[in-house]
Structure formats: C-alpha cells, structure tokens
Short mmCIF file of C-alpha atoms and ligand atoms in Angstrom, two decimals:
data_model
loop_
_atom_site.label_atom_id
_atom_site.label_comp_id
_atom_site.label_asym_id
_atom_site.label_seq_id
_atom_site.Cartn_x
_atom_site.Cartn_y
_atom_site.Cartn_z
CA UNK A 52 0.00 0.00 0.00
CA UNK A 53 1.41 3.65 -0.76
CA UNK A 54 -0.66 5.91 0.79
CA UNK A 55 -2.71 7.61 -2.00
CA UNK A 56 -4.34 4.27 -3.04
CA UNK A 57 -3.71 0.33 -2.61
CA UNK A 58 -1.61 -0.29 -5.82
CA UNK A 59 2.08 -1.13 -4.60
CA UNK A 60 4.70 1.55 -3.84
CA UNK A 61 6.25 2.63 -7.27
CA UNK A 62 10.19 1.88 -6.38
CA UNK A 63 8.11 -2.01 -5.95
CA UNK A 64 6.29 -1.25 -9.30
CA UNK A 65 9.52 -0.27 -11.38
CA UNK A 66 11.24 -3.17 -9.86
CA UNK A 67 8.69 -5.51 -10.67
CA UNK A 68 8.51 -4.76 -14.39
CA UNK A 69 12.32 -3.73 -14.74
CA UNK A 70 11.65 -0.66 -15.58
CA UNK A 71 15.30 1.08 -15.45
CA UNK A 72 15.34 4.80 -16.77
CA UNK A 73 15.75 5.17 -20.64
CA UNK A 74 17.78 8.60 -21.12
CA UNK A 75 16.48 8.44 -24.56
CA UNK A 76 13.25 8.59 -23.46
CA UNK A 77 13.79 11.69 -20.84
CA UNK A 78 12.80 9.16 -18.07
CA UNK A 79 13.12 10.73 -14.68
CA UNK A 80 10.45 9.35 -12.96
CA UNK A 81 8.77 10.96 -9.68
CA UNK A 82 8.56 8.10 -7.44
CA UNK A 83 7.13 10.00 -4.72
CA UNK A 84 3.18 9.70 -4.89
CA UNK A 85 2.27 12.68 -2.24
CA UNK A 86 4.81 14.38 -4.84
CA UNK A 87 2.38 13.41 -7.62
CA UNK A 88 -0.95 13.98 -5.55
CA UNK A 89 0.56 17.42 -5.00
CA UNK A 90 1.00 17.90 -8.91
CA UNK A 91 -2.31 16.54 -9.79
CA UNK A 92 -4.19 19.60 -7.27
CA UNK A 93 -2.31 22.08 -8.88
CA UNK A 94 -4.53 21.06 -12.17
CA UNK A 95 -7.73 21.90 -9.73
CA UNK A 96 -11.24 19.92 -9.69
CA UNK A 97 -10.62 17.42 -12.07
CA UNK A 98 -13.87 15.38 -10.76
CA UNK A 99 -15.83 16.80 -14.13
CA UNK A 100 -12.92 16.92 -16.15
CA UNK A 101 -10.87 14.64 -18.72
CA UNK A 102 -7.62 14.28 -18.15
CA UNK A 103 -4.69 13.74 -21.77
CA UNK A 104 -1.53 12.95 -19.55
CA UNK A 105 1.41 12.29 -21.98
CA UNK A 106 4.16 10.13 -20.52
CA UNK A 107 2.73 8.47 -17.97
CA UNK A 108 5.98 6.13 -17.62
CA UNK A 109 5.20 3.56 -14.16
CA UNK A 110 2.29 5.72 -13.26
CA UNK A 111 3.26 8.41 -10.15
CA UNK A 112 1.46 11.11 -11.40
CA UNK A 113 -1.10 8.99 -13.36
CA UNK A 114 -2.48 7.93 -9.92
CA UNK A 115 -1.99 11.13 -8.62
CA UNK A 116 -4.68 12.22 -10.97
CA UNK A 117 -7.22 9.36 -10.61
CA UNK A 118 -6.57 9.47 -6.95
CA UNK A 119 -7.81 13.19 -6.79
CA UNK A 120 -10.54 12.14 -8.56
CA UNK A 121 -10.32 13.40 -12.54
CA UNK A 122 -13.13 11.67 -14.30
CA UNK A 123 -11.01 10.03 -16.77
CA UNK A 124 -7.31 9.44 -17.90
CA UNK A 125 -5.75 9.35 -21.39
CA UNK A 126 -2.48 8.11 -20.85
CA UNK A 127 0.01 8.26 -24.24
CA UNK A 128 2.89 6.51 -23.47
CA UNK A 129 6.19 5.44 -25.81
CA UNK A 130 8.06 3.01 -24.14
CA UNK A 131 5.84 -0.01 -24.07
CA UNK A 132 7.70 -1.73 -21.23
CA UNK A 133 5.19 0.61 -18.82
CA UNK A 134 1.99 -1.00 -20.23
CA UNK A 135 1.76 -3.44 -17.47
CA UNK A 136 2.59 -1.43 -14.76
CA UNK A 137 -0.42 1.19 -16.11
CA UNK A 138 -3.12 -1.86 -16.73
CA UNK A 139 -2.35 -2.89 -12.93
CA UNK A 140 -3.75 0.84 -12.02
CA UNK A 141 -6.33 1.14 -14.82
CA UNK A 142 -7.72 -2.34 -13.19
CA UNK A 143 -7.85 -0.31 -9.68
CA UNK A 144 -9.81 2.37 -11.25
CA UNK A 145 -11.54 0.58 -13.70
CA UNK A 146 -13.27 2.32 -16.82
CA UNK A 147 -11.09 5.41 -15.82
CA UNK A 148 -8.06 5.10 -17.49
CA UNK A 149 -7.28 4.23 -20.91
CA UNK A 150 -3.18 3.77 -22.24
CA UNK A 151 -2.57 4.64 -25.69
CA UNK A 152 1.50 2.68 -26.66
CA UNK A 153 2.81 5.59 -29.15
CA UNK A 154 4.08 8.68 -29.75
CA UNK A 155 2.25 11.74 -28.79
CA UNK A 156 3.83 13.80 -31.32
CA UNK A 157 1.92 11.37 -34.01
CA UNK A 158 -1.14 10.77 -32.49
CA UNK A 159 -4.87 13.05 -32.26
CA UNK A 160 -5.93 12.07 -28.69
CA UNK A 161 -9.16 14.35 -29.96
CA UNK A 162 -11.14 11.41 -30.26
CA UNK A 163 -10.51 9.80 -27.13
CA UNK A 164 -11.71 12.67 -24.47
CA UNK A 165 -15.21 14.82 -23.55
CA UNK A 166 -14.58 18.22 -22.94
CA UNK A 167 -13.70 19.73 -20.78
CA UNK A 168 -10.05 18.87 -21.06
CA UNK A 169 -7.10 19.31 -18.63
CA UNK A 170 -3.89 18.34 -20.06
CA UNK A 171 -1.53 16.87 -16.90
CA UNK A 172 1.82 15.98 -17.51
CA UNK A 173 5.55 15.59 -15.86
CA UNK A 174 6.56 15.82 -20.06
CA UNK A 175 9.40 13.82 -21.63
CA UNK A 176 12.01 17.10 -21.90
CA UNK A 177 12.52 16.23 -25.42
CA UNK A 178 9.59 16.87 -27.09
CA UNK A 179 7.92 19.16 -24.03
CA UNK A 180 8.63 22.73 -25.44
CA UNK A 181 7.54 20.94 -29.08
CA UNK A 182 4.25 19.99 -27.67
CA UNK A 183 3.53 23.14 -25.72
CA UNK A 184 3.79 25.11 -28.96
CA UNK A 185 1.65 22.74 -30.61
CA UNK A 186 -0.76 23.03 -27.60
CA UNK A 187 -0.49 27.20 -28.28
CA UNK A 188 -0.85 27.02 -31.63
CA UNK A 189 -3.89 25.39 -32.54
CA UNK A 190 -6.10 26.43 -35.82
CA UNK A 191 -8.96 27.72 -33.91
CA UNK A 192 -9.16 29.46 -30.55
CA UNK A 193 -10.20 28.94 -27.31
CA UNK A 194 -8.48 25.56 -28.40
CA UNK A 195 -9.26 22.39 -27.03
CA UNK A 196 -8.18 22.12 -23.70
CA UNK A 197 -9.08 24.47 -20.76
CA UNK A 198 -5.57 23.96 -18.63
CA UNK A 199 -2.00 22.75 -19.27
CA UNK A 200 -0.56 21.87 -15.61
CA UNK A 201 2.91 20.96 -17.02
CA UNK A 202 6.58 19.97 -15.58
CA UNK A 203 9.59 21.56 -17.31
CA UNK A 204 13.33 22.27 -16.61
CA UNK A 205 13.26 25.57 -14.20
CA UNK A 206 14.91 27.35 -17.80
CA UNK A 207 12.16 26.34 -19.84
CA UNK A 208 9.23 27.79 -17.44
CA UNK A 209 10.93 30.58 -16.85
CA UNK A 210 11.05 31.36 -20.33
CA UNK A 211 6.87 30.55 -20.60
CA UNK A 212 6.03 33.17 -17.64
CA UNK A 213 9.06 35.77 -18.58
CA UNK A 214 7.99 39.22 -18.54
CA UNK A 215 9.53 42.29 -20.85
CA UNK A 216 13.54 43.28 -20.00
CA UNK A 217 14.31 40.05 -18.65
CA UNK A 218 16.85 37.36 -20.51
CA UNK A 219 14.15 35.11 -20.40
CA UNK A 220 11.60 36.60 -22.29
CA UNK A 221 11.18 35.80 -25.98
CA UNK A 222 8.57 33.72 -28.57
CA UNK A 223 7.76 31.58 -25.81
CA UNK A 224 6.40 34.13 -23.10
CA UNK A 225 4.85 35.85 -25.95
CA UNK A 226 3.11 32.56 -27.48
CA UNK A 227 1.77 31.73 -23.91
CA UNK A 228 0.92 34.91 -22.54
CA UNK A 229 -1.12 36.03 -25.42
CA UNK A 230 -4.24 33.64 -25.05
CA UNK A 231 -2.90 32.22 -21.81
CA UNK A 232 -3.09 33.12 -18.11
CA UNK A 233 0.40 31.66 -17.24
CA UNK A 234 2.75 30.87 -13.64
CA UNK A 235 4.64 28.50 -12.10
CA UNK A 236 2.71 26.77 -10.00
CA UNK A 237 5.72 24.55 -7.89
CA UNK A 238 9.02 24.24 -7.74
CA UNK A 239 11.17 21.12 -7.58
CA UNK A 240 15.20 20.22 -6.94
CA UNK A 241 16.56 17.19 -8.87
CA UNK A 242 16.49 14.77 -6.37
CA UNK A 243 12.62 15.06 -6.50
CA UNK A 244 12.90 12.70 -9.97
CA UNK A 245 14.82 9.01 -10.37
CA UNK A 246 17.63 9.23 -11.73
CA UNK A 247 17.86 12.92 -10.46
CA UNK A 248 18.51 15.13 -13.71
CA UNK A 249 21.13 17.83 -14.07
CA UNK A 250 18.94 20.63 -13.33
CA UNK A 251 16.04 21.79 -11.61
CA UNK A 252 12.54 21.69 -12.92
CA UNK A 253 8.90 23.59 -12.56
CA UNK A 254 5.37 22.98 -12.75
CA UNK A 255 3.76 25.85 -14.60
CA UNK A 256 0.00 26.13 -15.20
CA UNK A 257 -1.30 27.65 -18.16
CA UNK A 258 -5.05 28.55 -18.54
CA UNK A 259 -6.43 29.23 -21.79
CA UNK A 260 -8.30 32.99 -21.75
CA UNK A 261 -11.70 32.60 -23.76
CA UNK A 262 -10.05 35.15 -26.87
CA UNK A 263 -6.49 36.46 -26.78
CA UNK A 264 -5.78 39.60 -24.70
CA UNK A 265 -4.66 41.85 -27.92
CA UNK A 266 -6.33 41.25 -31.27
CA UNK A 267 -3.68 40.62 -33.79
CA UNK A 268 -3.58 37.63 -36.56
CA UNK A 269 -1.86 34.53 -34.96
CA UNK A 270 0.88 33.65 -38.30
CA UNK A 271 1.42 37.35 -38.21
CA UNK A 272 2.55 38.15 -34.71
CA UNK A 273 4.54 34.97 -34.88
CA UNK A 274 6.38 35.56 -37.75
CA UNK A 275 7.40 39.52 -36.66
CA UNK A 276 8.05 37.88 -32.90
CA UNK A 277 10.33 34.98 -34.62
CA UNK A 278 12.17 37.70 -36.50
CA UNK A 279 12.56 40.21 -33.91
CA UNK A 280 13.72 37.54 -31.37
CA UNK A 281 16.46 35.70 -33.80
CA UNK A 282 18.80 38.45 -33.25
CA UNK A 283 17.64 39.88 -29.98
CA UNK A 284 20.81 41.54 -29.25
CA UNK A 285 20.19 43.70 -32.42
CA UNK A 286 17.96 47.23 -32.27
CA UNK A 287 14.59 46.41 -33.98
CA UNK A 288 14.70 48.63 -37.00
CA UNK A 289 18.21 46.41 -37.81
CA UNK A 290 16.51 43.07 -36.53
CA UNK A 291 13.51 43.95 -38.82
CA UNK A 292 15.18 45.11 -41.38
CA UNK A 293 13.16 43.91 -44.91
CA UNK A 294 10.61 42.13 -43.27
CA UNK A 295 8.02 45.10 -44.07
CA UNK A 296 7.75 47.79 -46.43
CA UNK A 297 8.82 51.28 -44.38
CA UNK A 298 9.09 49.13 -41.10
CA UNK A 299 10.63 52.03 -39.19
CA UNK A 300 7.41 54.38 -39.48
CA UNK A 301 5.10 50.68 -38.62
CA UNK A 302 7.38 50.39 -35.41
CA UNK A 303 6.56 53.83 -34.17
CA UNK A 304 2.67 53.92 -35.18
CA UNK A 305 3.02 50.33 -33.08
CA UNK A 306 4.33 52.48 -29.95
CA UNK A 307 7.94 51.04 -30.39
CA UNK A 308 11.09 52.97 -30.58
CA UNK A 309 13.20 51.69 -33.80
CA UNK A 310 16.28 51.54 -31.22
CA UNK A 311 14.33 49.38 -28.59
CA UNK A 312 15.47 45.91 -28.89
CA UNK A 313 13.00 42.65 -29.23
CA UNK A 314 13.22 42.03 -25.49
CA UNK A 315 11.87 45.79 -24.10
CA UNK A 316 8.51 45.33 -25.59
CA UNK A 317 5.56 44.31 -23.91
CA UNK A 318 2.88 41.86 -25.79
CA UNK A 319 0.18 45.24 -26.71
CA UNK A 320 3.26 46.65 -28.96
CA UNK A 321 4.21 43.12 -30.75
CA UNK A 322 -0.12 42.98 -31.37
CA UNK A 323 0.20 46.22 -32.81
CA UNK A 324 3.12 45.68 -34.79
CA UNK A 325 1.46 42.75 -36.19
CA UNK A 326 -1.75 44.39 -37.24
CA UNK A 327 0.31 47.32 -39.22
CA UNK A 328 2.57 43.93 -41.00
N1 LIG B 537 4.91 10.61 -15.74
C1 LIG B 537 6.01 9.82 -15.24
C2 LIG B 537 6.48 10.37 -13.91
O1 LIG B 537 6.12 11.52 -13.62
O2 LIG B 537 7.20 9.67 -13.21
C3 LIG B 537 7.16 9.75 -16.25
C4 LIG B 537 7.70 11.08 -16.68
S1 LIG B 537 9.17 10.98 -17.66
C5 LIG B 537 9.83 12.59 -17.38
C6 LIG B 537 8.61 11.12 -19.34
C7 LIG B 537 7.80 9.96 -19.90
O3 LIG B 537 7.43 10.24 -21.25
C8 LIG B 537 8.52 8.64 -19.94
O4 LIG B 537 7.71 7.62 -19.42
C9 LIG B 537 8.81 8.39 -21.44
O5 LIG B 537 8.85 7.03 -21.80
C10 LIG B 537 7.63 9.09 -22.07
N2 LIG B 537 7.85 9.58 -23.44
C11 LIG B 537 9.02 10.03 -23.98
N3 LIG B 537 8.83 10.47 -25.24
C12 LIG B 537 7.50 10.29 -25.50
C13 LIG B 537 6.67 10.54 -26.63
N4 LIG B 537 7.17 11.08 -27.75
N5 LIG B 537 5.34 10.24 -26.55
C14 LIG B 537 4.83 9.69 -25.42
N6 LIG B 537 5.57 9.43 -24.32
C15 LIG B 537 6.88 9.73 -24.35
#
C-alpha cells in the first residue's frame, strides 16, 4: 500500500517490471506519490474533467490524478515496457483510465476525451517545449483544452512566464501569454525525480483565456516575434530590417522605438506591430 491508493509503492512497481530509466526517453520518474498527488491539485477539480496525460511512464502522477478524482485518464505513453505497470492501475480504477503505446507527437488524442479537457503531464524534456507550442498554436481558438498543468526544466518555465527586460523573455512568453493566463505553479530540486537530472525543474500552469488579450492575426505576430527575437541583441529597425515595407514608421505607429530591442517590448506593442505587418 502507498498511501494515496492500494496499488504497490512505485520503487516495488519499477522493480517488478524492470523498468530502469531510458535517457532516450527523458525518463526521470517521480517516485514520490504525495509528490504526484501534490501535482495533480495544482490542475484543480478534475472530478468533471478529462484528463490527456502524456508520458505516464510507471504511473506516479497517473495515480496522482485518478486518486484526486479526474473523471477520466488518457495516458500516451512510448516506451511499451510501462503498459503493465499502467493496466495494474487502470484495473484499480476501472473504466477510468485508458493507455494509448505511441508517440504523442503522431497521435490526435481528440477522439478519445469529452470536454472539458485538462492536459496533466511531468513531459518527456525532449519533445515538451515541441508539444507546448503545438498546444499554443492550434487552428482555432479557445483551443481544445481548458488547462496545461505541465513539468519543465526551471529554464524552460521561466522562459513561458518571462515578462519584458528580462533574458528570459522571448517567442515563448509571448506565445503563452497572449491567449494564456500563465505561472509556475511549484518548484522542484533534482532529487525530487529518479535518476535525479542535471537541473532543476517547474510545474507551470497555463489557462487558456476565452479570446487572446490583444487582437492581432496569430501567423502574423509569430512571424514579426520569430524575427525580432532571432537576433535579440540587435535594435529592432536592424533586426527587422526587410521584413516590411517602411518598417521604421510601422514600429513607431506600433508604440515602439526603432532603437528598442525585441526584449523591451511588452505583448500590446508586438499585437500592434502585427496588425500594421
Ligand atoms: N509521468 C512519469 C512520472 O512523472 O514519473 C514519467 C515522466 S518521464 C519525465 C517522461 C515519460 O514520457 C517517460 O515515461 C517516457 O517514456 C515518455 N515519453 C518520452 N517520449 C514520449 C513521446 N514522444 N510520446 C509519449 N511518451 C513519451
């Protein structure tokens, strides 16, 4: 028993199935299910809500989730070596959980959930900032999730909640800011995760805003944030040099100084900008 539910203690589950950490796979598993319980509240009721968790690897923070009581669990999971480990719990909580074996960069988990969606994950650091952007991007908007409740390295959610004049701000804080109400919910030190990685990491919880805060056309403000932000160090009217007819006289009508560089200016600006592009 482990406290949280009856299913054995994960260091006994991982054992059991020989699951040793894949590197490959950005397996650093949290072992620690008060740890996961934790991570699974910072998501919020999840009692009416479907849960997409990707990498669910032996299952901490997928029982986490059941265990607070999210009315189902889609679980997308790579390494098939987990899949027994994740039918023991599915049979614990049964017609709660279902395991997709693939790659959640290739598959539509659309079909699989009811709104409304929380999407739940400790992600795979490979493909995490990959899927966020996905996540941000999507053709229509609101999109189709209402949360992301997501573990990164510390660097990469600092980047996602970064505001203006900071080193950290760039496309990222701009992509998730715009349509997103966005913080780091919790903080933890490598030893939290087995095997402990080299750095530190952060849950940060995004919630998607019912229409972005500035109007501006989604390709558009990417494109001028993309090319503003590739040479950051430079002043804007050099960074965005070519990239629009008389861009000089479109900076200032967008409130922007030609000399201010990509990282002084707030979100409003780059929406105007990209409404005069
Ligand atoms: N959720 C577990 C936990 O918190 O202990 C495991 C987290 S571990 C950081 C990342 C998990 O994502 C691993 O189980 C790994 O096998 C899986 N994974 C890696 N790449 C993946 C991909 N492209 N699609 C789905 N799962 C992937």
């Amino acid at each position: 028993m482990s406290g949280i539910d009856t299913l054995p203690p994960l260091r006994e589950v991982i054992a059991a199935h020989g699951l040793s950490a894949k590197k490959s796979l950005g397996q650093n598993f949290l072992l620690d299910l008060n740890l996961t319980a934790k991570i699974a509240r910072q998501a919020g009721d999840l009692t009416q809500a479907d849960v997409l968790e990707i990498g669910p690897g032996p299952g901490g923070l997928t029982r986490g989730l059941l265990a607070q009581g999210a009315r189902r669990v889609l679980a997308i999971e790579k390494d098939a070596r987990c899949l027994p480990a994740l039918e023991e719990i599915s049979a614990a909580y049964p017609g709660r959980l279902t395991v997709i074996n693939g790659d959640a960069l290739d598959i539509d988990p659309l079909a699989h959930l009811t709104p409304p969606i929380r999407i739940v994950a400790n992600l795979p650091y490979n493909v995490g900032t990959e899927l966020l952007v996905r996540w941000l991007t999507p053709k229509e908007w609101p999109p189709f999730w209402d949360s992301l409740t997501l573990m990164f390295q510390r660097e990469v959610a600092e980047r996602i909640v970064a505001q203006p004049g900071s080193k950290a701000y760039g496309r990222l804080a701009i992509l998730a800011q715009w349509r997103c109400e966005a913080h780091i919910a919790m903080s933890l030190p490598p030893g939290a995760f087995t095997p402990p990685p080299k750095v530190s990491s952060a849950v940060v919880h995004l919630t998607a805003l019912p229409a972005p805060r500035f109007p501006a056309d989604p390709q558009k403000l990417e494109r001028v944030v993309a090319r503003a932000f590739n040479q950051r160090r430079k002043m804007l009217r050099a960074a965005l040099k070519g990239f629009a007819p008389d861009i000089e006289d479109k900076l200032i009508a967008a409130g922007i100084q030609p000399t201010d560089r990509a990282e002084t200016v707030d979100l409003e600006r780059f929406c105007a900008l990209a409404r005069l592009v």
